[in-house]
């Protein structure tokens, strides 16, 4: 079973798709692939080799734009494939500073100085 991208986008209230999402490899998450069966190990190895490994100590969080979740159901022996868009947002900052960091330029016509925005 699968869904077309146009059906997925039309069902969303706010969809986030842009070219920068596909410039970097996704973060791969494998679920329920720890079984000792040879076919499950082979599937896990195949998925891991499809995407380059990510060094968690050196990765830039802003470069991760997608997450790919592949889950194996042991009872039905089916794979669930989910593709997520990831957005890093600043936390604990003023609204004005958040907008500047997200490259959304706020209306500063009522302000006299940039320090009032910050």
Coordinates of N, CA, C and O in Angstrom, one line a residue:
X1 N 0.8 -1.2 0.0 CA 0.0 0.0 0.0 C 0.9 1.2 0.0 O 1.9 1.2 0.6
X2 N 0.5 2.3 -0.7 CA 1.2 3.5 -0.7 C 0.3 4.7 -1.0 O -0.8 4.5 -1.4
X3 N 0.8 5.9 -0.8 CA 0.1 7.1 -1.1 C 0.9 7.9 -2.0 O 2.1 8.0 -1.9
X4 N 0.3 8.6 -3.0 CA 1.0 9.5 -3.8 C 1.3 10.8 -3.1 O 0.5 11.2 -2.2
X5 N 2.3 11.5 -3.5 CA 2.7 12.7 -2.8 C 1.6 13.8 -3.0 O 1.4 14.6 -2.0
X6 N 0.9 13.9 -4.1 CA -0.1 14.9 -4.2 C -1.3 14.6 -3.3 O -1.9 15.6 -2.8
X7 N -1.5 13.3 -2.9 CA -2.6 13.0 -2.0 C -2.1 13.4 -0.5 O -2.9 13.9 0.2
X8 N -0.9 13.2 -0.2 CA -0.4 13.5 1.1 C -0.4 15.0 1.3 O -0.8 15.5 2.3
X9 N 0.1 15.8 0.3 CA 0.2 17.2 0.4 C -1.2 17.8 0.5 O -1.5 18.8 1.2
X10 N -2.2 17.3 -0.3 CA -3.5 17.8 -0.2 C -4.2 17.6 1.1 O -5.1 18.3 1.5
X11 N -3.8 16.5 1.8 CA -4.4 16.2 3.1 C -3.8 17.0 4.3 O -4.4 17.1 5.4
X12 N -2.7 17.7 4.1 CA -2.0 18.5 5.1 C -2.6 19.9 5.2 O -2.9 20.5 4.2
X13 N -2.6 20.4 6.4 CA -3.1 21.8 6.6 C -1.9 22.7 6.2 O -2.1 23.7 5.5
X14 N -0.7 22.4 6.7 CA 0.4 23.2 6.3 C 1.5 22.2 5.9 O 2.1 21.5 6.7
X15 N 1.9 22.2 4.6 CA 2.9 21.3 4.2 C 4.2 22.1 4.0 O 4.2 23.3 3.7
X16 N 5.3 21.4 4.3 CA 6.6 22.0 4.2 C 7.5 21.2 3.2 O 8.0 20.2 3.6
X17 N 7.6 21.7 2.0 CA 8.4 21.1 1.0 C 9.2 22.1 0.3 O 8.7 23.1 -0.1
X18 N 10.5 22.0 0.3 CA 11.4 22.9 -0.3 C 12.6 22.1 -0.8 O 12.9 21.0 -0.4
X19 N 13.4 22.7 -1.7 CA 14.5 22.1 -2.3 C 15.6 21.7 -1.3 O 16.3 20.7 -1.5
X20 N 15.8 22.5 -0.3 CA 16.8 22.2 0.7 C 16.6 20.9 1.4 O 17.6 20.4 2.0
X21 N 15.4 20.4 1.4 CA 15.2 19.2 2.2 C 15.9 18.0 1.5 O 16.3 17.1 2.2
X22 N 16.2 18.1 0.3 CA 16.7 16.9 -0.4 C 18.2 17.1 -0.8 O 18.7 16.3 -1.6
X23 N 18.9 18.1 -0.2 CA 20.3 18.3 -0.5 C 21.1 17.5 0.4 O 22.3 17.2 0.1
X24 N 20.6 17.0 1.6 CA 21.3 16.2 2.5 C 20.6 14.9 2.7 O 19.4 14.8 2.5
X25 N 21.3 13.9 3.1 CA 20.7 12.6 3.4 C 19.9 12.6 4.6 O 20.1 13.3 5.5
X26 N 18.8 11.7 4.6 CA 18.0 11.7 5.8 C 18.6 11.0 7.0 O 19.5 10.2 6.8
X27 N 18.1 11.3 8.2 CA 18.5 10.6 9.4 C 17.7 9.3 9.3 O 16.4 9.3 9.3
X28 N 18.3 8.1 9.3 CA 17.7 6.8 9.2 C 17.4 6.2 10.6 O 18.3 6.1 11.4
X29 N 16.2 5.9 10.8 CA 15.8 5.2 12.1 C 15.2 3.9 11.7 O 14.2 3.8 11.0
X30 N 15.8 2.8 12.2 CA 15.3 1.4 12.0 C 14.7 0.9 13.3 O 15.3 1.0 14.4
X31 N 13.4 0.4 13.2 CA 12.7 -0.1 14.4 C 12.4 -1.5 14.3 O 11.9 -1.9 13.2
X32 N 12.6 -2.3 15.3 CA 12.3 -3.7 15.3 C 13.2 -4.6 14.3 O 12.7 -5.5 13.8
X33 N 14.4 -4.2 14.1 CA 15.3 -4.9 13.2 C 16.4 -5.7 14.0 O 17.3 -6.1 13.5
X34 N 16.2 -5.8 15.3 CA 17.1 -6.5 16.2 C 17.0 -8.0 16.3 O 17.6 -8.6 17.1
X35 N 16.1 -8.6 15.4 CA 15.9 -10.0 15.5 C 17.0 -10.8 14.9 O 17.8 -10.3 14.1
X36 N 17.1 -12.0 15.3 CA 18.2 -12.9 14.8 C 18.0 -13.6 13.5 O 18.9 -14.3 13.0
X37 N 16.8 -13.4 12.9 CA 16.6 -14.0 11.6 C 17.4 -13.4 10.5 O 17.7 -12.2 10.5
X38 N 17.9 -14.2 9.6 CA 18.9 -13.8 8.6 C 18.3 -12.8 7.6 O 18.9 -11.8 7.2
X39 N 17.0 -13.0 7.3 CA 16.4 -12.0 6.4 C 16.2 -10.6 7.0 O 16.2 -9.6 6.3
X40 N 15.9 -10.6 8.3 CA 15.8 -9.3 9.0 C 17.1 -8.6 9.1 O 17.2 -7.4 8.8
X41 N 18.2 -9.3 9.3 CA 19.5 -8.7 9.4 C 19.9 -8.2 8.0 O 20.5 -7.2 7.9
X42 N 19.5 -9.0 6.9 CA 19.8 -8.6 5.6 C 19.1 -7.3 5.2 O 19.7 -6.4 4.6
X43 N 17.8 -7.2 5.6 CA 17.1 -6.0 5.3 C 17.7 -4.8 6.0 O 17.8 -3.7 5.5
X44 N 18.0 -4.9 7.3 CA 18.6 -3.9 8.1 C 19.9 -3.4 7.5 O 20.2 -2.2 7.3
X45 N 20.8 -4.3 7.0 CA 22.0 -4.0 6.4 C 21.8 -3.3 5.1 O 22.5 -2.3 4.8
X46 N 20.8 -3.7 4.3 CA 20.5 -3.0 3.1 C 20.1 -1.6 3.3 O 20.6 -0.7 2.6
X47 N 19.2 -1.4 4.2 CA 18.7 0.0 4.5 C 19.9 0.9 5.0 O 20.0 2.1 4.7
X48 N 20.7 0.3 5.9 CA 21.8 1.1 6.4 C 22.8 1.5 5.3 O 23.4 2.6 5.4
X49 N 23.0 0.6 4.3 CA 24.0 0.9 3.3 C 23.4 1.8 2.2 O 24.1 2.3 1.3
X50 N 22.1 2.0 2.2 CA 21.5 2.9 1.2 C 21.8 4.4 1.5 O 21.8 5.2 0.7
X51 N 22.0 4.7 2.8 CA 22.3 6.1 3.3 C 23.6 6.1 4.0 O 23.9 5.1 4.8
X52 N 24.4 7.2 3.9 CA 25.7 7.2 4.6 C 25.4 7.4 6.1 O 24.4 7.9 6.6
X53 N 26.3 6.8 6.9 CA 26.2 6.9 8.4 C 26.5 8.4 8.8 O 27.2 9.1 8.1
X54 N 25.9 8.7 9.9 CA 26.0 10.1 10.5 C 26.8 10.0 11.7 O 26.5 9.3 12.6
X55 N 27.8 10.8 11.8 CA 28.6 11.0 13.0 C 27.9 11.9 13.9 O 27.8 13.1 13.7
X56 N 27.4 11.4 15.0 CA 26.6 12.2 15.9 C 27.3 13.3 16.6 O 26.8 14.3 17.1
X57 N 28.7 13.2 16.7 CA 29.5 14.2 17.4 C 29.9 15.3 16.5 O 30.2 16.4 17.0
X58 N 29.8 15.1 15.2 CA 30.2 16.1 14.3 C 29.1 16.7 13.3 O 29.4 17.6 12.5
X59 N 27.9 16.1 13.5 CA 26.9 16.5 12.6 C 26.3 17.9 12.9 O 26.3 18.3 14.1
X60 N 26.0 18.7 11.9 CA 25.4 20.0 12.0 C 23.9 19.8 12.1 O 23.3 19.3 11.1
X61 N 23.2 20.1 13.1 CA 21.8 19.9 13.3 C 21.0 20.6 12.2 O 19.9 20.1 11.8
X62 N 21.5 21.7 11.7 CA 20.8 22.4 10.7 C 20.8 21.7 9.3 O 20.0 22.0 8.4
X63 N 21.7 20.8 9.2 CA 21.8 20.1 7.9 C 20.8 18.9 7.8 O 20.6 18.4 6.8
X64 N 20.3 18.5 9.0 CA 19.3 17.4 9.0 C 17.9 18.0 8.7 O 17.4 18.6 9.6
X65 N 17.4 17.7 7.6 CA 16.1 18.2 7.2 C 15.0 17.1 7.1 O 13.8 17.4 7.0
X66 N 15.4 15.9 7.1 CA 14.5 14.8 6.9 C 14.8 13.6 7.8 O 16.0 13.4 8.2
X67 N 13.8 12.9 8.2 CA 14.0 11.7 9.0 C 13.2 10.5 8.3 O 12.1 10.7 7.9
X68 N 13.9 9.4 8.1 CA 13.3 8.3 7.5 C 13.2 7.1 8.5 O 14.1 6.7 9.0
X69 N 11.9 6.8 8.8 CA 11.6 5.7 9.8 C 11.2 4.5 9.1 O 10.2 4.5 8.3
X70 N 11.9 3.4 9.3 CA 11.5 2.1 8.7 C 11.2 1.2 9.9 O 12.2 0.9 10.7
X71 N 10.0 0.7 10.0 CA 9.7 -0.2 11.1 C 9.2 -1.5 10.6 O 8.5 -1.6 9.6
X72 N 9.7 -2.6 11.2 CA 9.4 -4.0 10.8 C 8.4 -4.6 11.8 O 8.6 -4.6 13.0
X73 N 7.3 -5.0 11.3 CA 6.2 -5.7 12.1 C 6.5 -7.2 12.1 O 6.4 -7.8 11.0
X74 N 6.8 -7.8 13.2 CA 7.2 -9.2 13.3 C 6.0 -10.1 13.0 O 6.1 -11.2 12.5
X75 N 4.8 -9.7 13.4 CA 3.6 -10.6 13.2 C 3.2 -10.6 11.7 O 2.9 -11.7 11.2
X76 N 3.1 -9.5 11.1 CA 2.6 -9.5 9.7 C 3.8 -9.6 8.7 O 3.6 -9.8 7.5
X77 N 5.0 -9.4 9.2 CA 6.2 -9.4 8.4 C 6.2 -8.3 7.3 O 6.6 -8.5 6.2
X78 N 5.6 -7.1 7.7 CA 5.5 -6.0 6.8 C 6.4 -4.9 7.2 O 6.7 -4.8 8.4
X79 N 6.8 -4.0 6.3 CA 7.6 -2.9 6.6 C 6.8 -1.6 6.6 O 6.0 -1.5 5.6
X80 N 6.9 -0.8 7.6 CA 6.2 0.5 7.6 C 7.3 1.6 7.3 O 8.3 1.6 7.9
X81 N 7.0 2.4 6.3 CA 8.0 3.3 5.8 C 7.4 4.7 6.0 O 6.3 5.0 5.5
X82 N 8.1 5.6 6.8 CA 7.6 6.9 7.1 C 8.7 7.9 6.8 O 9.9 7.7 7.1
X83 N 8.3 9.0 6.2 CA 9.3 10.0 5.8 C 8.9 11.3 6.4 O 7.8 11.8 6.1
X84 N 9.7 11.9 7.3 CA 9.3 13.1 8.0 C 10.2 14.3 7.6 O 11.4 14.1 7.3
X85 N 9.6 15.5 7.7 CA 10.4 16.7 7.5 C 10.7 17.2 8.9 O 9.9 17.3 9.8
X86 N 12.0 17.6 9.1 CA 12.5 18.0 10.4 C 12.9 19.5 10.3 O 13.5 19.9 9.3
X87 N 12.4 20.3 11.3 CA 12.8 21.7 11.3 C 13.4 22.0 12.7 O 12.8 21.7 13.7
X88 N 14.5 22.6 12.7 CA 15.2 23.0 13.9 C 14.7 24.4 14.2 O 14.8 25.3 13.4
X89 N 14.1 24.6 15.4 CA 13.7 26.0 15.8 C 14.4 26.4 17.1 O 14.6 25.6 18.0
X90 N 14.7 27.7 17.2 CA 15.3 28.2 18.4 C 14.3 28.2 19.5 O 13.1 28.5 19.3
X91 N 14.8 28.0 20.7 CA 13.9 28.0 21.9 C 14.5 28.9 23.0 O 15.7 29.0 23.1
X92 N 13.6 29.6 23.7 CA 14.0 30.5 24.8 C 14.5 31.8 24.3 O 15.4 32.4 24.9
X93 N 14.0 32.3 23.1 CA 14.4 33.6 22.6 C 13.2 34.5 22.4 O 12.1 34.0 22.3
X94 N 13.4 35.7 22.2 CA 12.3 36.6 21.9 C 11.8 36.4 20.5 O 12.5 35.8 19.7
X95 N 10.6 36.8 20.2 CA 10.0 36.6 18.9 C 10.8 37.2 17.8 O 11.0 36.7 16.7
X96 N 11.3 38.4 18.1 CA 12.0 39.2 17.0 C 13.3 38.5 16.7 O 13.6 38.4 15.5
X97 N 14.0 38.0 17.7 CA 15.3 37.3 17.4 C 15.0 35.9 16.7 O 15.8 35.6 15.8
X98 N 13.9 35.2 17.0 CA 13.6 34.0 16.3 C 13.3 34.3 14.9 O 13.8 33.5 14.0
X99 N 12.6 35.4 14.6 CA 12.3 35.7 13.2 C 13.6 36.0 12.4 O 13.8 35.6 11.3
X100 N 14.5 36.7 13.1 CA 15.8 37.0 12.4 C 16.6 35.7 12.1 O 17.2 35.6 11.1
X101 N 16.6 34.8 13.1 CA 17.4 33.6 12.9 C 16.7 32.7 11.9 O 17.4 31.9 11.2
X102 N 15.4 32.7 11.7 CA 14.7 31.9 10.7 C 14.7 32.6 9.3 O 13.9 32.2 8.5
X103 N 15.4 33.8 9.2 CA 15.4 34.6 8.0 C 14.1 35.1 7.6 O 13.8 35.3 6.4
X104 N 13.2 35.4 8.6 CA 11.9 36.1 8.3 C 12.1 37.5 8.9 O 12.3 37.6 10.1
X105 N 12.1 38.5 8.1 CA 12.4 39.8 8.5 C 11.2 40.5 9.1 O 10.2 40.7 8.3
X106 N 11.2 40.8 10.3 CA 10.0 41.4 11.0 C 9.9 42.9 10.5 O 10.8 43.5 10.0
X107 N 8.7 43.4 10.7 CA 8.4 44.8 10.4 C 9.0 45.7 11.5 O 8.6 45.6 12.7
X108 N 10.1 46.4 11.2 CA 10.7 47.3 12.2 C 10.5 48.7 12.0 O 11.2 49.6 12.5
X109 N 9.4 49.1 11.3 CA 9.1 50.5 11.0 C 8.7 51.3 12.3 O 8.9 52.4 12.4
X110 N 8.1 50.6 13.3 CA 7.8 51.3 14.5 C 8.9 51.3 15.6 O 8.8 51.9 16.6
X111 N 10.0 50.7 15.2 CA 11.2 50.7 16.1 C 12.2 51.7 15.7 O 12.3 52.1 14.6
X112 N 12.9 52.2 16.7 CA 13.9 53.2 16.5 C 15.3 52.6 16.4 O 16.2 53.1 15.7
X113 N 15.5 51.4 17.0 CA 16.8 50.8 17.1 C 16.6 49.3 17.0 O 15.5 48.8 17.5
X114 N 17.6 48.5 16.5 CA 17.5 47.1 16.5 C 17.5 46.5 17.9 O 16.9 45.4 18.1
X115 N 18.0 47.1 18.9 CA 18.0 46.6 20.2 C 16.5 46.5 20.8 O 16.3 45.7 21.6
X116 N 15.6 47.3 20.3 CA 14.2 47.2 20.7 C 13.6 45.9 20.2 O 12.7 45.3 20.9
X117 N 14.0 45.4 19.1 CA 13.6 44.2 18.6 C 14.1 43.0 19.4 O 13.4 42.1 19.7
X118 N 15.4 43.1 19.7 CA 16.0 42.0 20.5 C 15.6 42.0 21.9 O 15.5 41.0 22.6

